[in-house]
Structures are given as C-alpha cells and as structure tokens.
Amino acid sequence: MSGGSKDRFILLKPGEARPGRVPLPPAFAVKATTEDTEARFSLLEVVVARDIPRHTHHEADECIYVLDGALGVDFDDESHTITKGTFVLLPHGVPHALRCASEPPPRVLQISSPGGWEHYLEDLFEAGPSVLTDRGTVDPVKINPIAARYAIRYEE
C-alpha cells in the first residue's frame, strides 16, 4: 500500500518537534501540525510561562492536559487551578484565560480542533514585539488583527 494515510505516520522522539514556517521558541513544541492531521487538529507541548489573557476561540475547541506543574484556568466566570494529570476541554465560543500557577511553569499538551493553532503562533512570533505592550504583555488591540484570521478575539 503506497500513499494515503500510511504516509502520514509520524514518530517523534523525546524533545523533537515538527518544523514549521517560522521557528517557535522551545516553549512551543509542535508535535502534530494541521497539515499532518488533514486539518482535524494540531497538538503542541507547551510550557505556559506567561499568562494568556481572556480570549474566545470562535471556531476551535481547545483541550489541555497538564503534564507537570499547575495551570490556572479561568473559564467563563469560573476559576480553577489544574495540576498534573488533569484534563480540561475549553469549548469554542466561551471566553477563557490561562495563568502560570507554579514554579517551574506548567507543561501541558494542547490540542486545538480543528487545527491551525501552530500557524497562529507562527504569525505571532513573526510579528514579534509589535503585539506587546510596553510592559511586555500581550496587547489585545495589537494582537486582535492577527487573531481574527484564526477566529480568535482577545478582550480589550
């Protein structure tokens, strides 16, 4: 059997990541790209060293499984701290935020379905400091034009 699904087999050894259009910092290791999964999902191993402000994914569901540490999750009007072995599904259409709640920062597996999350990150890192405030945090006004391409909106 040649071609088809068999050609999509991937085996990554510990510490390996899939290459992308733009190199991502080590905190974002892409394990399965949108193209690898025929756009069904993308899978990343992420170290959440910075808080991610309140935002809404209008198309993609986000799944997070904590590998190490503690992650603060604000979902709608609820606040949770999730630790190693905990899973959370953040359905599209509901605002949420993520916070670093441990030292060292939490390490998580993040699945976005449908895929595209790694392309959003590539666009962000390509934009560089232009999407940040003077304090080095994400500026919703500056990031929303990029996020909009991926049906994501940060609260301003």
Tab-separated table of C-alpha atoms in Angstrom:
chain	number	residue	atom	x	y	z
A	1	MET	CA	0.000	0.000	0.000
A	2	SER	CA	1.549	3.305	-1.029
A	3	GLY	CA	0.297	6.830	-0.461
A	4	GLY	CA	-2.694	7.839	1.582
A	5	SER	CA	-2.919	7.676	5.342
A	6	LYS	CA	0.115	5.407	5.730
A	7	ASP	CA	2.353	8.279	4.514
A	8	ARG	CA	1.124	10.441	7.401
A	9	PHE	CA	2.800	8.284	10.092
A	10	ILE	CA	4.999	10.372	12.405
A	11	LEU	CA	7.226	9.231	15.245
A	12	LEU	CA	8.906	11.939	17.309
A	13	LYS	CA	11.492	11.098	19.937
A	14	PRO	CA	11.537	12.987	23.282
A	15	GLY	CA	12.385	16.637	22.707
A	16	GLU	CA	11.656	16.514	18.964
A	17	ALA	CA	9.124	18.796	17.283
A	18	ARG	CA	7.668	19.244	13.818
A	19	PRO	CA	9.194	22.021	11.721
A	20	GLY	CA	7.063	24.992	10.739
A	21	ARG	CA	7.121	28.071	8.547
A	22	VAL	CA	8.614	30.114	11.419
A	23	PRO	CA	10.805	28.666	14.190
A	24	LEU	CA	8.917	28.762	17.503
A	25	PRO	CA	10.578	29.215	20.900
A	26	PRO	CA	11.344	25.964	22.774
A	27	ALA	CA	8.287	26.587	24.998
A	28	PHE	CA	6.103	25.674	21.987
A	29	ALA	CA	6.934	22.208	20.608
A	30	VAL	CA	4.614	21.290	17.735
A	31	LYS	CA	4.025	17.536	17.778
A	32	ALA	CA	1.347	17.328	15.041
A	33	THR	CA	0.678	20.110	12.555
A	34	THR	CA	-2.626	20.972	10.955
A	35	GLU	CA	-1.248	19.540	7.698
A	36	ASP	CA	-0.172	16.298	9.438
A	37	THR	CA	-3.766	15.681	10.586
A	38	GLU	CA	-5.569	16.812	7.418
A	39	ALA	CA	-6.738	19.904	9.395
A	40	ARG	CA	-8.537	17.810	12.051
A	41	PHE	CA	-6.357	19.121	14.911
A	42	SER	CA	-2.960	20.396	15.962
A	43	LEU	CA	-1.056	19.134	19.012
A	44	LEU	CA	1.593	21.067	20.915
A	45	GLU	CA	3.605	20.554	24.076
A	46	VAL	CA	3.629	23.978	25.718
A	47	VAL	CA	5.342	25.493	28.740
A	48	VAL	CA	2.918	28.194	29.934
A	49	ALA	CA	5.453	30.680	31.306
A	50	ARG	CA	3.294	33.762	30.638
A	51	ASP	CA	-0.341	34.378	31.432
A	52	ILE	CA	-2.628	34.253	28.393
A	53	PRO	CA	-5.300	36.973	28.659
A	54	ARG	CA	-9.027	36.383	28.346
A	55	HIS	CA	-9.998	35.482	24.802
A	56	THR	CA	-12.536	33.479	22.826
A	57	HIS	CA	-11.964	30.909	20.097
A	58	HIS	CA	-14.975	31.203	17.801
A	59	GLU	CA	-14.280	28.001	15.839
A	60	ALA	CA	-11.732	25.771	17.599
A	61	ASP	CA	-12.165	23.722	20.752
A	62	GLU	CA	-9.056	23.749	22.943
A	63	CYS	CA	-8.073	20.707	25.015
A	64	ILE	CA	-5.374	20.885	27.670
A	65	TYR	CA	-3.783	18.025	29.606
A	66	VAL	CA	-1.351	19.031	32.358
A	67	LEU	CA	1.927	17.065	32.257
A	68	ASP	CA	3.717	18.947	35.077
A	69	GLY	CA	3.054	21.906	37.363
A	70	ALA	CA	-0.131	23.875	37.922
A	71	LEU	CA	-2.165	25.869	35.405
A	72	GLY	CA	-4.745	28.488	36.300
A	73	VAL	CA	-7.805	28.261	34.057
A	74	ASP	CA	-10.451	30.978	34.004
A	75	PHE	CA	-13.441	29.678	32.043
A	76	ASP	CA	-16.468	31.919	31.610
A	77	ASP	CA	-16.985	33.115	35.226
A	78	GLU	CA	-15.216	30.191	36.958
A	79	SER	CA	-11.616	29.936	38.141
A	80	HIS	CA	-9.754	26.638	38.508
A	81	THR	CA	-6.199	25.536	39.226
A	82	ILE	CA	-5.446	22.274	37.475
A	83	THR	CA	-2.431	20.078	38.164
A	84	LYS	CA	-0.540	17.094	36.722
A	85	GLY	CA	-2.865	14.511	35.210
A	86	THR	CA	-5.803	16.911	34.864
A	87	PHE	CA	-7.633	17.455	31.572
A	88	VAL	CA	-9.803	20.400	30.565
A	89	LEU	CA	-11.887	20.988	27.437
A	90	LEU	CA	-12.399	24.649	26.553
A	91	PRO	CA	-15.252	24.656	24.012
A	92	HIS	CA	-15.312	27.283	21.298
A	93	GLY	CA	-17.455	30.340	21.879
A	94	VAL	CA	-16.750	30.679	25.616
A	95	PRO	CA	-14.180	33.215	26.941
A	96	HIS	CA	-11.215	31.832	28.874
A	97	ALA	CA	-7.757	32.763	30.131
A	98	LEU	CA	-4.753	30.705	31.236
A	99	ARG	CA	-2.336	31.532	34.046
A	100	CYS	CA	1.020	30.183	35.145
A	101	ALA	CA	0.275	28.855	38.658
A	102	SER	CA	3.536	27.095	39.555
A	103	GLU	CA	7.287	27.435	39.516
A	104	PRO	CA	8.620	25.978	37.310
A	105	PRO	CA	5.805	26.922	34.903
A	106	PRO	CA	3.293	24.247	33.920
A	107	ARG	CA	3.985	21.990	30.953
A	108	VAL	CA	0.882	20.906	29.050
A	109	LEU	CA	-0.298	19.070	25.966
A	110	GLN	CA	-2.591	21.337	23.979
A	111	ILE	CA	-4.893	20.091	21.247
A	112	SER	CA	-6.734	22.545	19.040
A	113	SER	CA	-9.547	21.193	16.862
A	114	PRO	CA	-9.817	21.966	14.061
A	115	GLY	CA	-6.116	22.663	13.613
A	116	GLY	CA	-4.437	25.977	12.931
A	117	TRP	CA	-3.111	26.936	16.358
A	118	GLU	CA	0.537	26.483	15.364
A	119	HIS	CA	0.030	28.796	12.353
A	120	TYR	CA	-1.431	31.436	14.653
A	121	LEU	CA	1.659	31.137	16.891
A	122	GLU	CA	3.949	31.409	13.854
A	123	ASP	CA	2.178	34.638	12.839
A	124	LEU	CA	2.504	35.991	16.405
A	125	PHE	CA	6.214	35.245	16.701
A	126	GLU	CA	6.785	36.639	13.223
A	127	ALA	CA	5.082	39.879	14.374
A	128	GLY	CA	7.449	39.915	17.376
A	129	PRO	CA	7.277	42.705	19.974
A	130	SER	CA	4.815	44.692	17.827
A	131	VAL	CA	1.915	42.806	19.518
A	132	LEU	CA	3.132	43.572	23.057
A	133	THR	CA	2.575	46.448	25.461
A	134	ASP	CA	5.452	48.487	26.898
A	135	ARG	CA	5.397	46.057	29.857
A	136	GLY	CA	5.958	43.067	27.548
A	137	THR	CA	2.455	41.641	27.910
A	138	VAL	CA	0.073	40.822	25.063
A	139	ASP	CA	-1.763	43.921	23.848
A	140	PRO	CA	-5.292	42.870	22.787
A	141	VAL	CA	-5.680	45.847	20.444
A	142	LYS	CA	-2.454	44.949	18.608
A	143	ILE	CA	-2.946	41.167	18.632
A	144	ASN	CA	-6.606	41.063	17.520
A	145	PRO	CA	-5.924	41.754	13.813
A	146	ILE	CA	-3.680	38.648	13.729
A	147	ALA	CA	-6.006	36.602	15.973
A	148	ALA	CA	-9.011	37.465	13.775
A	149	ARG	CA	-7.510	35.407	10.922
A	150	TYR	CA	-7.927	32.376	13.218
A	151	ALA	CA	-11.391	33.290	14.586
A	152	ILE	CA	-9.901	34.299	17.972
A	153	ARG	CA	-10.707	37.525	19.814
A	154	TYR	CA	-8.978	38.944	22.897
A	155	GLU	CA	-10.973	41.135	25.242
A	156	GLU	CA	-9.847	44.772	25.037
